[in-house]
Amino acid sequence: MQSLSSKPKLLIEPFAGGATIALTAVCENWVDHALIIELDPDVAAVWQVVEAGDALALADCILTFDLTYDNVQSELAKEAKTTLERAFRTILKNRTFHGGILAPGSGLIKAGEAGKGLASRWYPETLAKRFTALHQVRHRLTIECRDCMPVLERYKDDAQAVFFVDPPYTAGGKSAGKRLYAYFELNHNNLFEACSQLTGDFLMTYDDADEVHDFVHQYSLMSKLVPMKNTHHAPMTELVIGRDLTWL
Ligand SMILES: C[S@@+](CC[C@H](N)C(=O)[O-])C[C@H]1O[C@@H](n2cnc3c(N)ncnc32)[C@H](O)[C@@H]1O
């Protein structure tokens, strides 16, 4: 993304997950509105609850939950009947499963960080504060639970929209995306093609894989390796990709 001279009207985060960038951009007033798209209905439920004006109810569920192994297990064994229940289960899993991983095969933390067991990543007050803050900006958030590719097509000619694209990392046979997300299948060539046709500015992040470098070259984009930390706080690098990264 070039350094932006004026505030963008719309930030689109097509692979939302935790939607860190879109939510930060709205809360910090960097953009007027964010559109977040998420294919996994369990993950999308969290943002649908915020959009529907129920973030305070979700905060309340978090604050009043008594976190024990038995309570977590019986909560997760129940069938979620409402979007609020579904969203709460997603938050509970995200905070009590190994590495916050929701994909099938993941399971409850045992020893946890600093031997704190199941509660090692359960910070109810912090979570409740976040949802309370999101409740204030809910009118500036739109969520769509669906495949993001047609949405990229819909906004292709919109010069007022900017995009932050953080897909599951499965390009070049890399398996991180498969392990981390229930919905990981993606045609990376189609995604690169769609992004290269956007009128608005965009930033993508990717694993540093040969196939990704080939796409960058094929679609005449720029890439830079930037340092980051993974879910276990281990330092690593990832690729940032855009049309013009001379500002980075
Ligand atoms: C790398 S994560 C995004 C992480 C996010 N940037 C964050 O801050 O947490 C990728 C997300 O894309 C979702 N996803 C996968 N395929 C998708 C698709 N075709 N359309 C929309 N979302 C998709 C996955 O369910 C996952 O939540």
PDB file of C-alpha atoms and ligand atoms in Angstrom:
ATOM      1  CA  MET A   1       0.000   0.000   0.000  1.00  0.00           C
ATOM      2  CA  GLN A   2       1.443   3.402  -0.839  1.00  0.00           C
ATOM      3  CA  SER A   3       1.437   5.815   2.069  1.00  0.00           C
ATOM      4  CA  LEU A   4      -2.125   7.089   1.875  1.00  0.00           C
ATOM      5  CA  SER A   5      -2.582  10.809   1.380  1.00  0.00           C
ATOM      6  CA  SER A   6      -6.258  10.787   2.388  1.00  0.00           C
ATOM      7  CA  LYS A   7      -8.282   8.606   4.744  1.00  0.00           C
ATOM      8  CA  PRO A   8      -9.665   5.613   2.832  1.00  0.00           C
ATOM      9  CA  LYS A   9     -13.445   5.251   2.937  1.00  0.00           C
ATOM     10  CA  LEU A  10     -13.497   1.474   3.085  1.00  0.00           C
ATOM     11  CA  LEU A  11     -11.017  -1.163   4.245  1.00  0.00           C
ATOM     12  CA  ILE A  12     -11.825  -4.668   3.096  1.00  0.00           C
ATOM     13  CA  GLU A  13     -10.287  -7.631   4.954  1.00  0.00           C
ATOM     14  CA  PRO A  14     -11.258 -10.623   2.801  1.00  0.00           C
ATOM     15  CA  PHE A  15      -9.766 -13.370   5.015  1.00  0.00           C
ATOM     16  CA  ALA A  16     -10.891 -11.941   8.322  1.00  0.00           C
ATOM     17  CA  GLY A  17     -10.053 -14.507  11.027  1.00  0.00           C
ATOM     18  CA  GLY A  18      -9.393 -12.266  14.042  1.00  0.00           C
ATOM     19  CA  ALA A  19      -9.716  -9.266  11.664  1.00  0.00           C
ATOM     20  CA  THR A  20      -6.908  -7.497  13.528  1.00  0.00           C
ATOM     21  CA  ILE A  21      -6.162  -4.964  10.822  1.00  0.00           C
ATOM     22  CA  ALA A  22      -9.765  -4.046   9.971  1.00  0.00           C
ATOM     23  CA  LEU A  23     -10.813  -3.672  13.599  1.00  0.00           C
ATOM     24  CA  THR A  24      -7.721  -1.659  14.508  1.00  0.00           C
ATOM     25  CA  ALA A  25      -8.201   0.596  11.486  1.00  0.00           C
ATOM     26  CA  VAL A  26     -11.798   1.353  12.476  1.00  0.00           C
ATOM     27  CA  CYS A  27     -11.075   1.810  16.190  1.00  0.00           C
ATOM     28  CA  GLU A  28      -8.108   4.101  15.410  1.00  0.00           C
ATOM     29  CA  ASN A  29     -10.130   6.039  12.826  1.00  0.00           C
ATOM     30  CA  TRP A  30      -7.753   5.244   9.970  1.00  0.00           C
ATOM     31  CA  VAL A  31     -10.758   4.373   7.787  1.00  0.00           C
ATOM     32  CA  ASP A  32     -14.449   5.247   7.807  1.00  0.00           C
ATOM     33  CA  HIS A  33     -15.748   1.703   7.449  1.00  0.00           C
ATOM     34  CA  ALA A  34     -14.476  -1.883   7.342  1.00  0.00           C
ATOM     35  CA  LEU A  35     -15.934  -4.821   5.457  1.00  0.00           C
ATOM     36  CA  ILE A  36     -14.745  -8.137   6.830  1.00  0.00           C
ATOM     37  CA  ILE A  37     -15.336 -11.416   5.053  1.00  0.00           C
ATOM     38  CA  GLU A  38     -14.924 -14.813   6.666  1.00  0.00           C
ATOM     39  CA  LEU A  39     -15.867 -18.206   5.258  1.00  0.00           C
ATOM     40  CA  ASP A  40     -15.812 -20.158   8.537  1.00  0.00           C
ATOM     41  CA  PRO A  41     -19.267 -19.702  10.155  1.00  0.00           C
ATOM     42  CA  ASP A  42     -17.853 -20.271  13.654  1.00  0.00           C
ATOM     43  CA  VAL A  43     -15.345 -17.427  13.221  1.00  0.00           C
ATOM     44  CA  ALA A  44     -17.798 -15.184  11.360  1.00  0.00           C
ATOM     45  CA  ALA A  45     -20.307 -15.600  14.223  1.00  0.00           C
ATOM     46  CA  VAL A  46     -18.086 -13.480  16.479  1.00  0.00           C
ATOM     47  CA  TRP A  47     -18.183 -10.523  14.076  1.00  0.00           C
ATOM     48  CA  GLN A  48     -21.867 -11.077  13.268  1.00  0.00           C
ATOM     49  CA  VAL A  49     -22.611 -10.698  16.973  1.00  0.00           C
ATOM     50  CA  VAL A  50     -20.762  -7.369  17.016  1.00  0.00           C
ATOM     51  CA  GLU A  51     -22.532  -6.180  13.877  1.00  0.00           C
ATOM     52  CA  ALA A  52     -25.924  -7.170  15.322  1.00  0.00           C
ATOM     53  CA  GLY A  53     -25.313  -5.036  18.433  1.00  0.00           C
ATOM     54  CA  ASP A  54     -24.818  -8.012  20.791  1.00  0.00           C
ATOM     55  CA  ALA A  55     -21.154  -7.459  21.677  1.00  0.00           C
ATOM     56  CA  LEU A  56     -22.044  -6.457  25.238  1.00  0.00           C
ATOM     57  CA  ALA A  57     -24.001  -9.709  25.676  1.00  0.00           C
ATOM     58  CA  LEU A  58     -20.944 -11.599  24.422  1.00  0.00           C
ATOM     59  CA  ALA A  59     -18.743  -9.674  26.863  1.00  0.00           C
ATOM     60  CA  ASP A  60     -21.156 -10.683  29.612  1.00  0.00           C
ATOM     61  CA  CYS A  61     -20.985 -14.399  28.633  1.00  0.00           C
ATOM     62  CA  ILE A  62     -17.184 -14.167  28.845  1.00  0.00           C
ATOM     63  CA  LEU A  63     -17.147 -12.371  32.201  1.00  0.00           C
ATOM     64  CA  THR A  64     -19.608 -14.749  33.867  1.00  0.00           C
ATOM     65  CA  PHE A  65     -18.153 -18.037  32.581  1.00  0.00           C
ATOM     66  CA  ASP A  66     -16.533 -20.153  35.298  1.00  0.00           C
ATOM     67  CA  LEU A  67     -13.498 -21.584  33.511  1.00  0.00           C
ATOM     68  CA  THR A  68     -12.968 -25.200  34.623  1.00  0.00           C
ATOM     69  CA  TYR A  69     -12.172 -28.260  32.463  1.00  0.00           C
ATOM     70  CA  ASP A  70     -15.659 -29.655  33.129  1.00  0.00           C
ATOM     71  CA  ASN A  71     -17.407 -26.389  32.262  1.00  0.00           C
ATOM     72  CA  VAL A  72     -15.403 -25.930  29.056  1.00  0.00           C
ATOM     73  CA  GLN A  73     -16.035 -29.504  27.988  1.00  0.00           C
ATOM     74  CA  SER A  74     -19.753 -29.361  28.659  1.00  0.00           C
ATOM     75  CA  GLU A  75     -20.055 -25.953  26.936  1.00  0.00           C
ATOM     76  CA  LEU A  76     -18.254 -27.248  23.835  1.00  0.00           C
ATOM     77  CA  ALA A  77     -20.354 -30.439  23.777  1.00  0.00           C
ATOM     78  CA  LYS A  78     -23.561 -28.394  23.492  1.00  0.00           C
ATOM     79  CA  GLU A  79     -24.995 -27.481  20.123  1.00  0.00           C
ATOM     80  CA  ALA A  80     -24.963 -23.699  19.659  1.00  0.00           C
ATOM     81  CA  LYS A  81     -28.538 -22.606  18.965  1.00  0.00           C
ATOM     82  CA  THR A  82     -27.931 -18.902  18.456  1.00  0.00           C
ATOM     83  CA  THR A  83     -25.197 -16.828  16.817  1.00  0.00           C
ATOM     84  CA  LEU A  84     -24.313 -15.496  20.263  1.00  0.00           C
ATOM     85  CA  GLU A  85     -23.789 -19.037  21.591  1.00  0.00           C
ATOM     86  CA  ARG A  86     -21.761 -19.935  18.523  1.00  0.00           C
ATOM     87  CA  ALA A  87     -19.601 -16.823  18.930  1.00  0.00           C
ATOM     88  CA  PHE A  88     -18.995 -17.541  22.613  1.00  0.00           C
ATOM     89  CA  ARG A  89     -17.906 -21.115  21.806  1.00  0.00           C
ATOM     90  CA  THR A  90     -15.471 -19.768  19.204  1.00  0.00           C
ATOM     91  CA  ILE A  91     -13.932 -17.378  21.731  1.00  0.00           C
ATOM     92  CA  LEU A  92     -13.772 -20.148  24.330  1.00  0.00           C
ATOM     93  CA  LYS A  93     -12.033 -22.517  21.899  1.00  0.00           C
ATOM     94  CA  ASN A  94      -9.687 -19.802  20.670  1.00  0.00           C
ATOM     95  CA  ARG A  95      -8.572 -19.053  24.227  1.00  0.00           C
ATOM     96  CA  THR A  96      -8.412 -22.623  25.581  1.00  0.00           C
ATOM     97  CA  PHE A  97      -7.188 -24.682  22.587  1.00  0.00           C
ATOM     98  CA  HIS A  98      -3.488 -25.159  21.830  1.00  0.00           C
ATOM     99  CA  GLY A  99      -2.192 -22.030  20.045  1.00  0.00           C
ATOM    100  CA  GLY A 100      -5.770 -20.755  19.710  1.00  0.00           C
ATOM    101  CA  ILE A 101      -6.214 -23.180  16.805  1.00  0.00           C
ATOM    102  CA  LEU A 102      -9.852 -23.891  15.916  1.00  0.00           C
ATOM    103  CA  ALA A 103      -9.232 -26.372  13.084  1.00  0.00           C
ATOM    104  CA  PRO A 104     -10.274 -30.019  13.533  1.00  0.00           C
ATOM    105  CA  GLY A 105      -7.552 -31.942  15.381  1.00  0.00           C
ATOM    106  CA  SER A 106      -6.830 -29.149  17.839  1.00  0.00           C
ATOM    107  CA  GLY A 107      -7.586 -29.660  21.529  1.00  0.00           C
ATOM    108  CA  LEU A 108      -7.599 -28.165  24.997  1.00  0.00           C
ATOM    109  CA  ILE A 109      -4.430 -26.743  26.548  1.00  0.00           C
ATOM    110  CA  LYS A 110      -3.108 -28.929  29.362  1.00  0.00           C
ATOM    111  CA  ALA A 111      -0.004 -27.376  30.941  1.00  0.00           C
ATOM    112  CA  GLY A 112      -0.477 -23.989  29.272  1.00  0.00           C
ATOM    113  CA  GLU A 113       1.758 -20.953  29.472  1.00  0.00           C
ATOM    114  CA  ALA A 114       3.743 -20.700  32.723  1.00  0.00           C
ATOM    115  CA  GLY A 115       2.022 -23.887  33.960  1.00  0.00           C
ATOM    116  CA  LYS A 116      -1.230 -21.954  34.325  1.00  0.00           C
ATOM    117  CA  GLY A 117      -3.121 -24.699  32.516  1.00  0.00           C
ATOM    118  CA  LEU A 118      -6.425 -24.063  30.827  1.00  0.00           C
ATOM    119  CA  ALA A 119      -6.642 -20.462  32.052  1.00  0.00           C
ATOM    120  CA  SER A 120      -3.222 -19.461  30.699  1.00  0.00           C
ATOM    121  CA  ARG A 121      -4.743 -17.501  27.798  1.00  0.00           C
ATOM    122  CA  TRP A 122      -8.151 -16.709  29.322  1.00  0.00           C
ATOM    123  CA  TYR A 123      -8.238 -12.987  30.091  1.00  0.00           C
ATOM    124  CA  PRO A 124     -11.972 -12.306  30.532  1.00  0.00           C
ATOM    125  CA  GLU A 125     -11.662  -8.622  31.485  1.00  0.00           C
ATOM    126  CA  THR A 126      -9.404  -7.855  28.510  1.00  0.00           C
ATOM    127  CA  LEU A 127     -11.716  -9.702  26.125  1.00  0.00           C
ATOM    128  CA  ALA A 128     -14.794  -7.998  27.554  1.00  0.00           C
ATOM    129  CA  LYS A 129     -13.102  -4.595  27.177  1.00  0.00           C
ATOM    130  CA  ARG A 130     -12.348  -5.356  23.514  1.00  0.00           C
ATOM    131  CA  PHE A 131     -15.944  -6.288  22.781  1.00  0.00           C
ATOM    132  CA  THR A 132     -17.199  -3.227  24.615  1.00  0.00           C
ATOM    133  CA  ALA A 133     -14.921  -1.055  22.442  1.00  0.00           C
ATOM    134  CA  LEU A 134     -16.100  -2.838  19.287  1.00  0.00           C
ATOM    135  CA  HIS A 135     -19.708  -2.237  20.327  1.00  0.00           C
ATOM    136  CA  GLN A 136     -19.038   1.516  20.090  1.00  0.00           C
ATOM    137  CA  VAL A 137     -17.866   1.255  16.467  1.00  0.00           C
ATOM    138  CA  ARG A 138     -20.289  -1.474  15.302  1.00  0.00           C
ATOM    139  CA  HIS A 139     -22.040   0.849  12.829  1.00  0.00           C
ATOM    140  CA  ARG A 140     -18.765   1.158  10.956  1.00  0.00           C
ATOM    141  CA  LEU A 141     -18.359  -2.608  10.539  1.00  0.00           C
ATOM    142  CA  THR A 142     -19.948  -4.938   8.004  1.00  0.00           C
ATOM    143  CA  ILE A 143     -19.424  -8.694   8.029  1.00  0.00           C
ATOM    144  CA  GLU A 144     -20.146 -11.183   5.290  1.00  0.00           C
ATOM    145  CA  CYS A 145     -19.856 -14.906   5.964  1.00  0.00           C
ATOM    146  CA  ARG A 146     -18.899 -16.286   2.562  1.00  0.00           C
ATOM    147  CA  ASP A 147     -16.116 -16.947   0.089  1.00  0.00           C
ATOM    148  CA  CYS A 148     -14.287 -13.659  -0.422  1.00  0.00           C
ATOM    149  CA  MET A 149     -13.386 -14.124  -4.087  1.00  0.00           C
ATOM    150  CA  PRO A 150     -16.688 -12.773  -5.534  1.00  0.00           C
ATOM    151  CA  VAL A 151     -16.437  -9.865  -3.082  1.00  0.00           C
ATOM    152  CA  LEU A 152     -13.029  -8.908  -4.502  1.00  0.00           C
ATOM    153  CA  GLU A 153     -14.670  -8.923  -7.930  1.00  0.00           C
ATOM    154  CA  ARG A 154     -17.542  -6.723  -6.627  1.00  0.00           C
ATOM    155  CA  TYR A 155     -15.125  -4.056  -5.365  1.00  0.00           C
ATOM    156  CA  LYS A 156     -12.614  -4.386  -8.227  1.00  0.00           C
ATOM    157  CA  ASP A 157     -13.355  -0.941  -9.666  1.00  0.00           C
ATOM    158  CA  ASP A 158     -13.864   0.890  -6.378  1.00  0.00           C
ATOM    159  CA  ALA A 159     -11.066   3.438  -6.048  1.00  0.00           C
ATOM    160  CA  GLN A 160     -12.220   4.305  -2.490  1.00  0.00           C
ATOM    161  CA  ALA A 161     -11.615   0.784  -1.172  1.00  0.00           C
ATOM    162  CA  VAL A 162      -8.308  -0.540   0.177  1.00  0.00           C
ATOM    163  CA  PHE A 163      -7.643  -4.182   0.960  1.00  0.00           C
ATOM    164  CA  PHE A 164      -5.659  -6.148   3.552  1.00  0.00           C
ATOM    165  CA  VAL A 165      -5.341  -9.710   2.308  1.00  0.00           C
ATOM    166  CA  ASP A 166      -4.052 -12.354   4.742  1.00  0.00           C
ATOM    167  CA  PRO A 167      -4.981 -15.754   3.285  1.00  0.00           C
ATOM    168  CA  PRO A 168      -4.304 -19.172   4.830  1.00  0.00           C
ATOM    169  CA  TYR A 169      -0.714 -20.082   3.953  1.00  0.00           C
ATOM    170  CA  THR A 170      -0.957 -23.111   1.735  1.00  0.00           C
ATOM    171  CA  ALA A 171       0.928 -21.902  -1.340  1.00  0.00           C
ATOM    172  CA  GLY A 172       3.903 -23.953  -2.471  1.00  0.00           C
ATOM    173  CA  GLY A 173       2.670 -27.009  -0.544  1.00  0.00           C
ATOM    174  CA  LYS A 174       3.140 -25.254   2.815  1.00  0.00           C
ATOM    175  CA  SER A 175       0.967 -26.851   5.436  1.00  0.00           C
ATOM    176  CA  ALA A 176       0.598 -24.152   8.138  1.00  0.00           C
ATOM    177  CA  GLY A 177      -2.775 -23.022   6.761  1.00  0.00           C
ATOM    178  CA  LYS A 178      -4.113 -26.598   6.755  1.00  0.00           C
ATOM    179  CA  ARG A 179      -3.213 -27.093  10.382  1.00  0.00           C
ATOM    180  CA  LEU A 180      -4.515 -23.724  11.565  1.00  0.00           C
ATOM    181  CA  TYR A 181      -7.809 -23.250   9.726  1.00  0.00           C
ATOM    182  CA  ALA A 182     -10.863 -25.396   9.011  1.00  0.00           C
ATOM    183  CA  TYR A 183     -11.242 -23.511   5.701  1.00  0.00           C
ATOM    184  CA  PHE A 184      -7.858 -23.452   4.019  1.00  0.00           C
ATOM    185  CA  GLU A 185      -8.422 -24.462   0.402  1.00  0.00           C
ATOM    186  CA  LEU A 186      -7.572 -21.648  -1.928  1.00  0.00           C
ATOM    187  CA  ASN A 187      -6.445 -21.158  -5.508  1.00  0.00           C
ATOM    188  CA  HIS A 188      -3.531 -18.798  -4.875  1.00  0.00           C
ATOM    189  CA  ASN A 189      -3.105 -17.970  -8.547  1.00  0.00           C
ATOM    190  CA  ASN A 190      -6.733 -16.768  -8.706  1.00  0.00           C
ATOM    191  CA  LEU A 191      -6.203 -14.673  -5.582  1.00  0.00           C
ATOM    192  CA  PHE A 192      -3.078 -13.014  -7.027  1.00  0.00           C
ATOM    193  CA  GLU A 193      -4.898 -12.384 -10.281  1.00  0.00           C
ATOM    194  CA  ALA A 194      -7.901 -10.846  -8.470  1.00  0.00           C
ATOM    195  CA  CYS A 195      -5.674  -8.596  -6.336  1.00  0.00           C
ATOM    196  CA  SER A 196      -3.612  -7.452  -9.296  1.00  0.00           C
ATOM    197  CA  GLN A 197      -6.864  -6.279 -10.953  1.00  0.00           C
ATOM    198  CA  LEU A 198      -8.037  -4.169  -7.971  1.00  0.00           C
ATOM    199  CA  THR A 199      -8.262  -0.435  -8.608  1.00  0.00           C
ATOM    200  CA  GLY A 200      -7.810   0.341  -4.914  1.00  0.00           C
ATOM    201  CA  ASP A 201      -4.565  -0.218  -3.076  1.00  0.00           C
ATOM    202  CA  PHE A 202      -3.876  -3.540  -1.375  1.00  0.00           C
ATOM    203  CA  LEU A 203      -1.415  -5.332   0.896  1.00  0.00           C
ATOM    204  CA  MET A 204      -1.073  -9.102   1.019  1.00  0.00           C
ATOM    205  CA  THR A 205       0.852 -11.195   3.514  1.00  0.00           C
ATOM    206  CA  TYR A 206       2.200 -14.621   2.678  1.00  0.00           C
ATOM    207  CA  ASP A 207       4.641 -17.311   3.646  1.00  0.00           C
ATOM    208  CA  ASP A 208       8.074 -16.962   2.103  1.00  0.00           C
ATOM    209  CA  ALA A 209       7.608 -19.784  -0.447  1.00  0.00           C
ATOM    210  CA  ASP A 210       9.080 -20.105  -3.968  1.00  0.00           C
ATOM    211  CA  GLU A 211       5.616 -20.344  -5.515  1.00  0.00           C
ATOM    212  CA  VAL A 212       4.650 -17.037  -3.882  1.00  0.00           C
ATOM    213  CA  HIS A 213       7.738 -15.309  -5.324  1.00  0.00           C
ATOM    214  CA  ASP A 214       6.719 -16.686  -8.736  1.00  0.00           C
ATOM    215  CA  PHE A 215       3.242 -15.141  -8.396  1.00  0.00           C
ATOM    216  CA  VAL A 216       4.760 -11.807  -7.313  1.00  0.00           C
ATOM    217  CA  HIS A 217       6.873 -11.820 -10.457  1.00  0.00           C
ATOM    218  CA  GLN A 218       4.069 -13.048 -12.732  1.00  0.00           C
ATOM    219  CA  TYR A 219       1.688 -10.264 -11.614  1.00  0.00           C
ATOM    220  CA  SER A 220       4.407  -7.532 -11.552  1.00  0.00           C
ATOM    221  CA  LEU A 221       4.068  -6.893  -7.812  1.00  0.00           C
ATOM    222  CA  MET A 222       6.650  -6.064  -5.148  1.00  0.00           C
ATOM    223  CA  SER A 223       7.453  -8.099  -2.041  1.00  0.00           C
ATOM    224  CA  LYS A 224       9.458  -7.537   1.131  1.00  0.00           C
ATOM    225  CA  LEU A 225      10.367  -9.909   3.934  1.00  0.00           C
ATOM    226  CA  VAL A 226       9.374  -8.524   7.325  1.00  0.00           C
ATOM    227  CA  PRO A 227      10.074  -9.904  10.806  1.00  0.00           C
ATOM    228  CA  MET A 228       7.100 -11.126  12.876  1.00  0.00           C
ATOM    229  CA  LYS A 229       6.305 -13.563  15.679  1.00  0.00           C
ATOM    230  CA  ASN A 230       4.233 -16.730  15.347  1.00  0.00           C
ATOM    231  CA  THR A 231       1.547 -17.925  17.806  1.00  0.00           C
ATOM    232  CA  HIS A 232       4.305 -19.344  20.040  1.00  0.00           C
ATOM    233  CA  HIS A 233       6.093 -15.949  20.024  1.00  0.00           C
ATOM    234  CA  ALA A 234       8.978 -17.428  18.007  1.00  0.00           C
ATOM    235  CA  PRO A 235      10.608 -14.879  15.671  1.00  0.00           C
ATOM    236  CA  MET A 236      10.141 -15.623  11.958  1.00  0.00           C
ATOM    237  CA  THR A 237       9.663 -13.731   8.719  1.00  0.00           C
ATOM    238  CA  GLU A 238       6.749 -13.321   6.358  1.00  0.00           C
ATOM    239  CA  LEU A 239       6.306 -11.726   2.962  1.00  0.00           C
ATOM    240  CA  VAL A 240       4.424  -8.493   2.492  1.00  0.00           C
ATOM    241  CA  ILE A 241       3.235  -8.001  -1.075  1.00  0.00           C
ATOM    242  CA  GLY A 242       1.807  -4.975  -2.860  1.00  0.00           C
ATOM    243  CA  ARG A 243       1.996  -2.864  -5.993  1.00  0.00           C
ATOM    244  CA  ASP A 244       4.473  -0.405  -4.555  1.00  0.00           C
ATOM    245  CA  LEU A 245       6.326  -1.060  -1.305  1.00  0.00           C
ATOM    246  CA  THR A 246       8.937   1.679  -1.621  1.00  0.00           C
ATOM    247  CA  TRP A 247       7.454   3.267   1.551  1.00  0.00           C
ATOM    248  CA  LEU A 248       8.131   0.113   3.625  1.00  0.00           C
TER     249      LEU A 248
HETATM  250  C1  LIG B   1      -4.596 -16.249   7.944  1.00  0.00           C
HETATM  251  S1  LIG B   1      -6.246 -16.235   8.578  1.00  0.00           S
HETATM  252  C2  LIG B   1      -6.536 -14.525   8.788  1.00  0.00           C
HETATM  253  C3  LIG B   1      -5.944 -13.980  10.060  1.00  0.00           C
HETATM  254  C4  LIG B   1      -6.348 -12.556  10.304  1.00  0.00           C
HETATM  255  N1  LIG B   1      -5.604 -11.634   9.467  1.00  0.00           N
HETATM  256  C5  LIG B   1      -6.223 -12.176  11.768  1.00  0.00           C
HETATM  257  O1  LIG B   1      -5.854 -11.030  12.058  1.00  0.00           O
HETATM  258  O2  LIG B   1      -6.540 -13.000  12.617  1.00  0.00           O
HETATM  259  C6  LIG B   1      -7.203 -16.713   7.219  1.00  0.00           C
HETATM  260  C7  LIG B   1      -8.726 -16.729   7.460  1.00  0.00           C
HETATM  261  O3  LIG B   1      -9.364 -16.823   6.177  1.00  0.00           O
HETATM  262  C8  LIG B   1     -10.510 -17.659   6.283  1.00  0.00           C
HETATM  263  N2  LIG B   1     -10.780 -18.121   4.913  1.00  0.00           N
HETATM  264  C9  LIG B   1     -10.237 -19.153   4.242  1.00  0.00           C
HETATM  265  N3  LIG B   1     -10.681 -19.190   2.982  1.00  0.00           N
HETATM  266  C10 LIG B   1     -11.527 -18.148   2.828  1.00  0.00           C
HETATM  267  C11 LIG B   1     -12.290 -17.631   1.727  1.00  0.00           C
HETATM  268  N4  LIG B   1     -12.259 -18.219   0.526  1.00  0.00           N
HETATM  269  N5  LIG B   1     -13.042 -16.530   1.922  1.00  0.00           N
HETATM  270  C12 LIG B   1     -13.084 -15.921   3.143  1.00  0.00           C
HETATM  271  N6  LIG B   1     -12.376 -16.351   4.225  1.00  0.00           N
HETATM  272  C13 LIG B   1     -11.604 -17.445   4.069  1.00  0.00           C
HETATM  273  C14 LIG B   1     -10.099 -18.741   7.262  1.00  0.00           C
HETATM  274  O4  LIG B   1     -11.248 -19.344   7.856  1.00  0.00           O
HETATM  275  C15 LIG B   1      -9.242 -17.930   8.261  1.00  0.00           C
HETATM  276  O5  LIG B   1     -10.039 -17.473   9.323  1.00  0.00           O
END
